[in-house]
PDB file of C-alpha atoms in Angstrom:
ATOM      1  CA  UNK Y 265      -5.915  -3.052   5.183  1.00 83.00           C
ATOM      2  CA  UNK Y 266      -4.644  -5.670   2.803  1.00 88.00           C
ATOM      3  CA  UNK Y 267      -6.455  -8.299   1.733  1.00 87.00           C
ATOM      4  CA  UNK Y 268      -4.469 -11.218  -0.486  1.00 90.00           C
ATOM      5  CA  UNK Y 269      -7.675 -12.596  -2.108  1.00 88.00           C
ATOM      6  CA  UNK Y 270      -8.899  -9.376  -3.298  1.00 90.00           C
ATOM      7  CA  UNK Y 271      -5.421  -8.628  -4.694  1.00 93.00           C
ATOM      8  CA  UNK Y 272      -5.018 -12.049  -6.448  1.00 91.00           C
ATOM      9  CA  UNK Y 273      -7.957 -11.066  -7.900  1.00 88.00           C
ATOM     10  CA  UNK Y 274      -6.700  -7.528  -9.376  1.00 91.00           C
ATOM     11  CA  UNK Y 275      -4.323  -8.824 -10.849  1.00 91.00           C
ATOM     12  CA  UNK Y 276      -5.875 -11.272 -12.704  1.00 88.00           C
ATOM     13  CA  UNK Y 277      -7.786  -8.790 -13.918  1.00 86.00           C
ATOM     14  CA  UNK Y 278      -4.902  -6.294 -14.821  1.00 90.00           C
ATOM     15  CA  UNK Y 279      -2.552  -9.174 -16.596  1.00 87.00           C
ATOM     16  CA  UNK Y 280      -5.149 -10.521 -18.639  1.00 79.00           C
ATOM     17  CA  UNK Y 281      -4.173 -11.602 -21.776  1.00 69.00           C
ATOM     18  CA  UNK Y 282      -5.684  -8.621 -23.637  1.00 77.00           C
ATOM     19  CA  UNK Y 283      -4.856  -6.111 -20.803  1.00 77.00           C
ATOM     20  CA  UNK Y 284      -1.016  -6.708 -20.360  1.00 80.00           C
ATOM     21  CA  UNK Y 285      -0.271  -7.012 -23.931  1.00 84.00           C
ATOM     22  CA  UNK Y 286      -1.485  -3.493 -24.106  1.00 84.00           C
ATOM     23  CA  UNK Y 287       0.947  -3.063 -20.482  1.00 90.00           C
ATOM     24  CA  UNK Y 288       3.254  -4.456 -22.750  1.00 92.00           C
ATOM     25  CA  UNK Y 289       3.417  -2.424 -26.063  1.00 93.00           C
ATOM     26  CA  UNK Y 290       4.787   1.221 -24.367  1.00 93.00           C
ATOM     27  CA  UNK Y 291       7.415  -0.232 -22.708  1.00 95.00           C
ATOM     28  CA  UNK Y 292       8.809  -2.011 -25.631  1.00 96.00           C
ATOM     29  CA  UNK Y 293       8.345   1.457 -27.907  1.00 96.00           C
ATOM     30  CA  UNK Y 294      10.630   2.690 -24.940  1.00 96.00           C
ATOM     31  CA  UNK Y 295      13.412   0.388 -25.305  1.00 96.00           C
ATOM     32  CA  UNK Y 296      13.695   0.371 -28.945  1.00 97.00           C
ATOM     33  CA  UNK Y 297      13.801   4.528 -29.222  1.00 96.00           C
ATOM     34  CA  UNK Y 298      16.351   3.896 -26.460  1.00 96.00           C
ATOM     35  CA  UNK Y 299      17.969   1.706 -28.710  1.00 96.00           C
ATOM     36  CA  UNK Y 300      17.810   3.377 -32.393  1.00 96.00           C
ATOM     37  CA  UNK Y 301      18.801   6.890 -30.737  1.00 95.00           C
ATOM     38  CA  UNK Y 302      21.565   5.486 -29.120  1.00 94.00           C
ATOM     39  CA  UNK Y 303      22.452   4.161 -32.396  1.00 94.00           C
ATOM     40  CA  UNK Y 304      22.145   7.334 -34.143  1.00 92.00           C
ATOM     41  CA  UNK Y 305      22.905   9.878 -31.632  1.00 87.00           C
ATOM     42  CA  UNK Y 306      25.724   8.111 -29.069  1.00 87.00           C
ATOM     43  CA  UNK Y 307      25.510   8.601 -25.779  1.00 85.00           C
ATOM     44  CA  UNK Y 308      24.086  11.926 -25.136  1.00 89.00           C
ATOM     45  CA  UNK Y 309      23.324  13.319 -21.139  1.00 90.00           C
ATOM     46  CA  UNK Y 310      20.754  16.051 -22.963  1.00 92.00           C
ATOM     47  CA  UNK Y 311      18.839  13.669 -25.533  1.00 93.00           C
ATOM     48  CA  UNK Y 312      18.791  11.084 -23.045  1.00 93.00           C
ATOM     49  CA  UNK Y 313      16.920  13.395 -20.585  1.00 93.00           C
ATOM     50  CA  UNK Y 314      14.874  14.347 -23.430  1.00 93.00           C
ATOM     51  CA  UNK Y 315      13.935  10.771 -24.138  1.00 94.00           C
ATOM     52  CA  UNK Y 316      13.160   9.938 -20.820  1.00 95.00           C
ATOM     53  CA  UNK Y 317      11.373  13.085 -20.150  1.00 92.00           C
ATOM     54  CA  UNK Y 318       9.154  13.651 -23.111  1.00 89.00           C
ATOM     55  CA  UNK Y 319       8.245   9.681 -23.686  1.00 92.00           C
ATOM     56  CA  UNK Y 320       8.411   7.844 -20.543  1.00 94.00           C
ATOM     57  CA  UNK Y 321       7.748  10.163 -17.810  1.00 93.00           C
ATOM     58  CA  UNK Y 322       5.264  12.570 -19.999  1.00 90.00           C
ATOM     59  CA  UNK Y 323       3.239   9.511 -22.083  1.00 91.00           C
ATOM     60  CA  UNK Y 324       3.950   6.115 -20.465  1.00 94.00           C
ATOM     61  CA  UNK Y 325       3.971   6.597 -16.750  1.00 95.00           C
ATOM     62  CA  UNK Y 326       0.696   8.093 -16.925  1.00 94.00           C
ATOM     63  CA  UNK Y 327      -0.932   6.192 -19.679  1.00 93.00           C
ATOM     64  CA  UNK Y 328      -0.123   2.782 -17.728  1.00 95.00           C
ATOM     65  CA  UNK Y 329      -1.259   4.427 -14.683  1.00 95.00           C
ATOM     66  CA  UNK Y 330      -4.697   4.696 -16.528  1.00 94.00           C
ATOM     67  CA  UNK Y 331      -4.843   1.476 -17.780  1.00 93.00           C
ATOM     68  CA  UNK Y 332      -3.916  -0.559 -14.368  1.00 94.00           C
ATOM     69  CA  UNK Y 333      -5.909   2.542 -11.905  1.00 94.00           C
ATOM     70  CA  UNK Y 334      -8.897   2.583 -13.960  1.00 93.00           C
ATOM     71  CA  UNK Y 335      -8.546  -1.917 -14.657  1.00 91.00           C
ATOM     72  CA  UNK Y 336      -7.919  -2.179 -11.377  1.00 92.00           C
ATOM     73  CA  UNK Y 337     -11.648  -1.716 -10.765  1.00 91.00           C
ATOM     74  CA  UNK Y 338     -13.346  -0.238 -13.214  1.00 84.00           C
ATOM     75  CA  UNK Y 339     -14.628  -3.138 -15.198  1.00 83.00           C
ATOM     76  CA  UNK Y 340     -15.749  -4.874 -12.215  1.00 85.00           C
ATOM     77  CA  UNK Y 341     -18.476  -1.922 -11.595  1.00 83.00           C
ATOM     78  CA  UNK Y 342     -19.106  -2.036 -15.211  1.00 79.00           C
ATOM     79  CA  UNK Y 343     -20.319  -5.315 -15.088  1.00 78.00           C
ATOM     80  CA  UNK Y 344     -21.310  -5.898 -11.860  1.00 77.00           C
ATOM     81  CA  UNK Y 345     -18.963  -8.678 -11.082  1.00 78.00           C
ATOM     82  CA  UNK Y 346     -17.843  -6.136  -8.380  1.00 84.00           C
ATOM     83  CA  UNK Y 347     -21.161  -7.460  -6.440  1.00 81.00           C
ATOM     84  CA  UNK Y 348     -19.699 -10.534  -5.352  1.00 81.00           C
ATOM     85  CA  UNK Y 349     -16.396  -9.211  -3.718  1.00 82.00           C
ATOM     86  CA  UNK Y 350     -18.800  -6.666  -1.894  1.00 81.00           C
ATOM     87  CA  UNK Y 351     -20.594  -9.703  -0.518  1.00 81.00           C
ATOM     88  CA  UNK Y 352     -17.429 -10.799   1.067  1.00 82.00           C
ATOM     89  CA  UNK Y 353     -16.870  -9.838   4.886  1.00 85.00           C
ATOM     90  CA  UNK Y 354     -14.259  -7.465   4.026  1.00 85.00           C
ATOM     91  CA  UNK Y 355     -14.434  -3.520   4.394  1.00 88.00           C
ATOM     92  CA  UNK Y 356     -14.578  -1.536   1.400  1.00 88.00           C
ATOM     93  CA  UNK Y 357     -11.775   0.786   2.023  1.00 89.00           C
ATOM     94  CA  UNK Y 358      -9.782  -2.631   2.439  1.00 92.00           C
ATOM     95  CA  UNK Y 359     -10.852  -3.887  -0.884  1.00 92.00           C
ATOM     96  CA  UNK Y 360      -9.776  -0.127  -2.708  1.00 94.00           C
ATOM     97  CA  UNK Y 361      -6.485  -0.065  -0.442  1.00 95.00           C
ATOM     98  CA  UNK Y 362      -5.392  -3.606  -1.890  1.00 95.00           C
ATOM     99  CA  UNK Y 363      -6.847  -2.797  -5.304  1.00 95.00           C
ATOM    100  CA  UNK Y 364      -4.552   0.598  -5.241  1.00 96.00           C
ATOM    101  CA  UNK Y 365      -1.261  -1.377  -3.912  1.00 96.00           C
ATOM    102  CA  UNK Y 366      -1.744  -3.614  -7.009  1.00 96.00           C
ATOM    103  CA  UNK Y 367      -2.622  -0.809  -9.431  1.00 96.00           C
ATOM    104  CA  UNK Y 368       0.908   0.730  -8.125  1.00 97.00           C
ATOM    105  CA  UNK Y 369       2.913  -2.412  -8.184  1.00 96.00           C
ATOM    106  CA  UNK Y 370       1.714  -3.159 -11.769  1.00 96.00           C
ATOM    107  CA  UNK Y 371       2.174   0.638 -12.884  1.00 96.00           C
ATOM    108  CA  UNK Y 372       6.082   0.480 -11.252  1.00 96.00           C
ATOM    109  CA  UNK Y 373       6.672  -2.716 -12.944  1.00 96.00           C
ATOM    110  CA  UNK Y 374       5.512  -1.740 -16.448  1.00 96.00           C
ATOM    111  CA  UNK Y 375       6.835   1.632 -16.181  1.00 95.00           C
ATOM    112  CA  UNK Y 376      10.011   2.171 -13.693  1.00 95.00           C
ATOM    113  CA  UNK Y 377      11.841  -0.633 -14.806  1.00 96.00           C
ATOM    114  CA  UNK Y 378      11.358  -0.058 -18.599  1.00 96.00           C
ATOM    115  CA  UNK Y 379      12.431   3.819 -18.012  1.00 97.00           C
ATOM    116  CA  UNK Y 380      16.099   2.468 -16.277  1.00 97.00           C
ATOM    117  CA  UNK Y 381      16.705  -0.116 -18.577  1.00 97.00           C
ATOM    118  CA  UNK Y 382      15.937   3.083 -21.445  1.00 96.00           C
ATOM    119  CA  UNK Y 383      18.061   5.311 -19.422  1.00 95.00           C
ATOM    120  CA  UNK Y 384      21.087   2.984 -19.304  1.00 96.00           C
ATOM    121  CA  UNK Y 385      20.896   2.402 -22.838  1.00 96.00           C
ATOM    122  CA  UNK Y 386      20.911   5.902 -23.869  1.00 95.00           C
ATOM    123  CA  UNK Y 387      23.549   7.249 -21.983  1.00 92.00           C
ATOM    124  CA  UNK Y 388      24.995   4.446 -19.299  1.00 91.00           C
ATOM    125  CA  UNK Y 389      23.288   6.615 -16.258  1.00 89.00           C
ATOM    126  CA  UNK Y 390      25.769  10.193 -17.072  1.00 88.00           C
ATOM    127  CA  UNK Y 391      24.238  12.671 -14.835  1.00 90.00           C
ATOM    128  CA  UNK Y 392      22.232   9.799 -12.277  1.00 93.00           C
ATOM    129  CA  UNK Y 393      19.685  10.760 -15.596  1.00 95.00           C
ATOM    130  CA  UNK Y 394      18.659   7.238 -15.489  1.00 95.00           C
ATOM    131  CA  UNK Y 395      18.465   6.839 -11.953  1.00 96.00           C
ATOM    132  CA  UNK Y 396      16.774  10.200 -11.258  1.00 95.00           C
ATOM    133  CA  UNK Y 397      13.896   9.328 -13.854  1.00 96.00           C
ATOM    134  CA  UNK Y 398      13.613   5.816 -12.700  1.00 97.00           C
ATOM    135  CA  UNK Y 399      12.469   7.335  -8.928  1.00 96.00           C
ATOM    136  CA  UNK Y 400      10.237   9.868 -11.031  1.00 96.00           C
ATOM    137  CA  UNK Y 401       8.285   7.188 -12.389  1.00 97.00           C
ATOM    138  CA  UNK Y 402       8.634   5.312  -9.311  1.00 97.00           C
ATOM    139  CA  UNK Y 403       7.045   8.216  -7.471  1.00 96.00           C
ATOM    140  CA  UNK Y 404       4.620   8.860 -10.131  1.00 96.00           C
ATOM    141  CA  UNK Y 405       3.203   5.391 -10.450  1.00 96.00           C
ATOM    142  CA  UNK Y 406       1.725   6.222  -6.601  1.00 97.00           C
ATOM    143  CA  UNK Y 407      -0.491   9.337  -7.486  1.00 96.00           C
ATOM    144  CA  UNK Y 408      -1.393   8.160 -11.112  1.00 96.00           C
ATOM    145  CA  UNK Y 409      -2.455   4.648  -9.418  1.00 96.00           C
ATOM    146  CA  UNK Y 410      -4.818   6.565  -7.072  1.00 96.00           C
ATOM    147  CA  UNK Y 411      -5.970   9.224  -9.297  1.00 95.00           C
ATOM    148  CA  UNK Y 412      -7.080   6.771 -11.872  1.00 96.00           C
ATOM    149  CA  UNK Y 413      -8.410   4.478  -9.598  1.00 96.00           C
ATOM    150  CA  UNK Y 414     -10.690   6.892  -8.076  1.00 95.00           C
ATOM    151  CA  UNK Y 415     -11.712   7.869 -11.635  1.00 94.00           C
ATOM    152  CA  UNK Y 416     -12.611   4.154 -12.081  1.00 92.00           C
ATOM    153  CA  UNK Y 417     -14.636   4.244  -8.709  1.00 92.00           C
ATOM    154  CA  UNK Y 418     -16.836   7.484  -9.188  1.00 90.00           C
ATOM    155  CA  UNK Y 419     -17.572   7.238 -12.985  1.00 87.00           C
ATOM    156  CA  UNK Y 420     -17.906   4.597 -16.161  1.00 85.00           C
ATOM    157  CA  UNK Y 421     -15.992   6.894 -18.260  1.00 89.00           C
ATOM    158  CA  UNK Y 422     -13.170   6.730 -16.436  1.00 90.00           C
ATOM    159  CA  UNK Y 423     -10.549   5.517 -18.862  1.00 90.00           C
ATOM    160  CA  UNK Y 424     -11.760   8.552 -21.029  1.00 92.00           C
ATOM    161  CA  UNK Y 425     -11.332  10.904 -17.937  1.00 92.00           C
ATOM    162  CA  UNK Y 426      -7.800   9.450 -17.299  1.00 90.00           C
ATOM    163  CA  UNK Y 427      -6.934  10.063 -21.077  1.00 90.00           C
ATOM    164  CA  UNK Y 428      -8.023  13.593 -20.597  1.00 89.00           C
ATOM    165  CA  UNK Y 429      -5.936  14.620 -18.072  1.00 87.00           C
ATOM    166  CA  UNK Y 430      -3.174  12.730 -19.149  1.00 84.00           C
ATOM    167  CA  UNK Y 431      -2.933  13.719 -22.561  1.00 82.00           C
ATOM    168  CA  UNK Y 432      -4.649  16.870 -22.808  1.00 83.00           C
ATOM    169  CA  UNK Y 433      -4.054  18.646 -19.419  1.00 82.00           C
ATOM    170  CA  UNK Y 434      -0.682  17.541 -18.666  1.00 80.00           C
ATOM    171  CA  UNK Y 435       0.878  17.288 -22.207  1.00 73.00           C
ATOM    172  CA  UNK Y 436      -0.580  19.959 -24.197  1.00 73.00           C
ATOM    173  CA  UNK Y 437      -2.081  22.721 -21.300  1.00 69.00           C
ATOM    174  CA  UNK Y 438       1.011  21.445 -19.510  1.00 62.00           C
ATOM    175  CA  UNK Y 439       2.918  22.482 -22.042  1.00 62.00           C
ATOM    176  CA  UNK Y 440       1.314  25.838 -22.545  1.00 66.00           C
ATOM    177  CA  UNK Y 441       0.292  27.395 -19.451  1.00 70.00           C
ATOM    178  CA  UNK Y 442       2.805  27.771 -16.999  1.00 68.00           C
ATOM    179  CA  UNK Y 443      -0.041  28.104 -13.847  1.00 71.00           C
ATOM    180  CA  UNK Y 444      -0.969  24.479 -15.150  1.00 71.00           C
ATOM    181  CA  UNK Y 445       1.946  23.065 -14.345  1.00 76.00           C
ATOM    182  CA  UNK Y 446       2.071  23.303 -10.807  1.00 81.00           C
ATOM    183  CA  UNK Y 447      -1.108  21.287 -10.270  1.00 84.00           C
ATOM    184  CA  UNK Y 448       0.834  18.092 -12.560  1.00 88.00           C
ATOM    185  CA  UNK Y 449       1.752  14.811 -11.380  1.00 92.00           C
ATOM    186  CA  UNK Y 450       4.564  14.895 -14.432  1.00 91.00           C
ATOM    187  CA  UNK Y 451       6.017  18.186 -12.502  1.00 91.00           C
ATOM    188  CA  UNK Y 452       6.093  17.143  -8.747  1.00 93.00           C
ATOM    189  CA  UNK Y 453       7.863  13.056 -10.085  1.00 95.00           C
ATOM    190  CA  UNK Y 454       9.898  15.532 -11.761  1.00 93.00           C
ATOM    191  CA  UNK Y 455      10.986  17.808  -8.729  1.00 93.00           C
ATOM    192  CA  UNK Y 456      11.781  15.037  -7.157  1.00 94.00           C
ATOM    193  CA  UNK Y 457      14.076  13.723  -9.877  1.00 94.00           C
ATOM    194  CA  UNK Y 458      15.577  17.220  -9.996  1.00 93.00           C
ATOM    195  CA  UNK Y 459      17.183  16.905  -6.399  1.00 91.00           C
ATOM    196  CA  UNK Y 460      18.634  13.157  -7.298  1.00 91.00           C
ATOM    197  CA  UNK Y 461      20.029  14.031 -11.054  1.00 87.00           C
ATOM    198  CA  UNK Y 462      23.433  16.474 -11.243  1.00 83.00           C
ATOM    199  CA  UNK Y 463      22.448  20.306 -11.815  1.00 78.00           C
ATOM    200  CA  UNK Y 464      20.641  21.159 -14.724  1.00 80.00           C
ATOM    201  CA  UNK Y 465      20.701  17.806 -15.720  1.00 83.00           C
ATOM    202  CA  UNK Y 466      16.957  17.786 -14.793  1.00 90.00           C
ATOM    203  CA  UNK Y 467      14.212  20.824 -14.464  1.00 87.00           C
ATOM    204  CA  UNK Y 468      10.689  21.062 -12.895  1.00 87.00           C
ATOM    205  CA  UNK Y 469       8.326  24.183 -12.612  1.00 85.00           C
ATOM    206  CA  UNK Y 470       7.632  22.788  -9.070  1.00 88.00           C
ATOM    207  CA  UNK Y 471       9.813  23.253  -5.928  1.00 90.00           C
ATOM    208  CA  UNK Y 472      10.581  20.230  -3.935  1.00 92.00           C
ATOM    209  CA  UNK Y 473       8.792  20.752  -0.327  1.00 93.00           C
ATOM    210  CA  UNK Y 474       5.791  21.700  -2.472  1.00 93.00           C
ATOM    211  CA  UNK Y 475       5.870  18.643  -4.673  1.00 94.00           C
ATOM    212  CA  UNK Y 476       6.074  16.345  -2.066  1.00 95.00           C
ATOM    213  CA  UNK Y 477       3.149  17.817  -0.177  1.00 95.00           C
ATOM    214  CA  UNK Y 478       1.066  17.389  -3.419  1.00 94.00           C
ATOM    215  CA  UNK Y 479       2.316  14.368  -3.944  1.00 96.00           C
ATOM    216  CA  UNK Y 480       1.380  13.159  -0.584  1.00 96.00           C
ATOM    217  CA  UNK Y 481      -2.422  14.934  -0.318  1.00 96.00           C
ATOM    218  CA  UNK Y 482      -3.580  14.186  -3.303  1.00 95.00           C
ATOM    219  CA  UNK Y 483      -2.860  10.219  -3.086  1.00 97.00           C
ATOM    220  CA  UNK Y 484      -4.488  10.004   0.025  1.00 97.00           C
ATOM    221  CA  UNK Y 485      -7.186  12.378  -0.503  1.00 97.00           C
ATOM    222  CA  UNK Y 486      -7.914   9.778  -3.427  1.00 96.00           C
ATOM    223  CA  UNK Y 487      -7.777   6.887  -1.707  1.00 95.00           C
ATOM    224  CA  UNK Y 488      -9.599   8.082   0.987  1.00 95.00           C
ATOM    225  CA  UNK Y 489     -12.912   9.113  -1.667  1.00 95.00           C
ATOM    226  CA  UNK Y 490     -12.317   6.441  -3.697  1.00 93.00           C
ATOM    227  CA  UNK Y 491     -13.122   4.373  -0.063  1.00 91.00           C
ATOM    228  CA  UNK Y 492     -16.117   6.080   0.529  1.00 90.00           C
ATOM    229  CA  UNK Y 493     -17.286   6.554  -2.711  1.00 89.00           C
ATOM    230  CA  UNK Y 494     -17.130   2.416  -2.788  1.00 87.00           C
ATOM    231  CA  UNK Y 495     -19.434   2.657   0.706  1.00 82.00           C
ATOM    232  CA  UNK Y 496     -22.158   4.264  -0.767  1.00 79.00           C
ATOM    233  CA  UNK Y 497     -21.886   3.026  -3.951  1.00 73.00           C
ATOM    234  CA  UNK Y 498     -25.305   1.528  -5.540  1.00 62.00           C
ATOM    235  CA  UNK Y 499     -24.931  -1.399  -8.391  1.00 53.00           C
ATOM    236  CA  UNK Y 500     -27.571  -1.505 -10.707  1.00 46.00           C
ATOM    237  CA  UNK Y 501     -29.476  -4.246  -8.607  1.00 45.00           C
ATOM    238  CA  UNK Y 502     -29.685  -2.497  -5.929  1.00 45.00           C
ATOM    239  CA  UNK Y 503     -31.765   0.687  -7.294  1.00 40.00           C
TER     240      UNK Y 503
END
């Protein structure tokens, strides 16, 4: 199910000069609010968890996710370069089952390690805070990466589709409608960063059990579509 060409590939694709200096730029806006509110503020459990929550775990998890799901095959559709690896003797699901592990990997990297190194800045880990946000992203990185790459396999708007529902249906209805929040990747990472954090330290609209299961069906209902979707799928030369 893995196949180590098609990955080298992917990422090649996703580090790109032009692709991971954008990986690059969140990440970095991360560390240095870490840095000037820890400055200003001291080590605070609450604004720490507000950092964490409201930057890296709200905007950057899922914005990466869109940039390395949707890159991770996206433009090769777009331009038909994605001909050639369909050429190849390897199954399709194959090709989107390495293509997701790299779309994860990159997401983690970018985003999981930047949101510990933010959370021991801001407040040393008081609470597990650091920790507990760390796995959220962690755990996030997995849905986003197959959401968004299934957005990149079923349409050519996809980064716009990603940006939708990152920005606009998680941040703002997210933030508005509490029946939204339940069907959130934000709010299941976050469930599960509840049960690691100290009480109260952390809150999600979503229980546990149920998190998990959504977390679970949904990345490998995606995968899954994405895999046929990339079966039937008909390049321009081909019509």
């Amino acid at each position: 199910m893995y196949d180590p060409t098609v990955a080298r590939l992917t990422y090649r694709a996703l580090l790109g000069r032009r692709r991971a200096a954008i990986l690059f730029v969140l990440p970095a806006l991360l560390v240095a609010l870490a840095v000037a509110v820890r400055a200003f503020a001291g080590a605070d459990d609450q604004v720490a968890s507000n950092v964490l929550g409201g930057f890296a775990i709200a905007t950057m998890v899922p914005l990466i996710g869109v940039i390395a799901g949707t890159g991770a095959i996206g433009p090769e559709i777009d331009d038909g370069s994605i001909v050639y690896l369909l050429a190849k003797p390897v199954k399709r699901p194959t090709i989107i089952f390495t293509k997701l592990i790299v779309a994860i990997a990159v997401t983690m990297v970018f985003s999981a390690l930047p949101t510990l190194v933010a959370g021991l800045i801001l407040n040393g880990n008081g609470q597990q805070i650091a920790v507990a946000y760390t796995i959220a992203a962690l755990v996030a990185s997995i849905a986003y990466s197959a959401l968004f790459l299934l957005l990149g396999t079923i349409s050519r708007h996809a980064v716009v589709l990603g940006l939708v529902y990152a920005l606009v249906w998680e941040a703002l209805f997210g933030s508005l409608v509490p029946g939204a929040r339940t069907l959130s990747v934000q709010q299941w990472s976050l469930a599960i960063a509840e049960k690691v954090g100290r009480d109260g330290a952390i809150t999600s609209d979503v229980g546990m059990p149920l998190a998990t299961v959504l977390l679970v069906g949904v990345t490998v209902a995606a995968t899954w579509y994405a895999g046929q979707k990339l079966r039937t799928l008909k390049l321009a030369g081909e019509e």
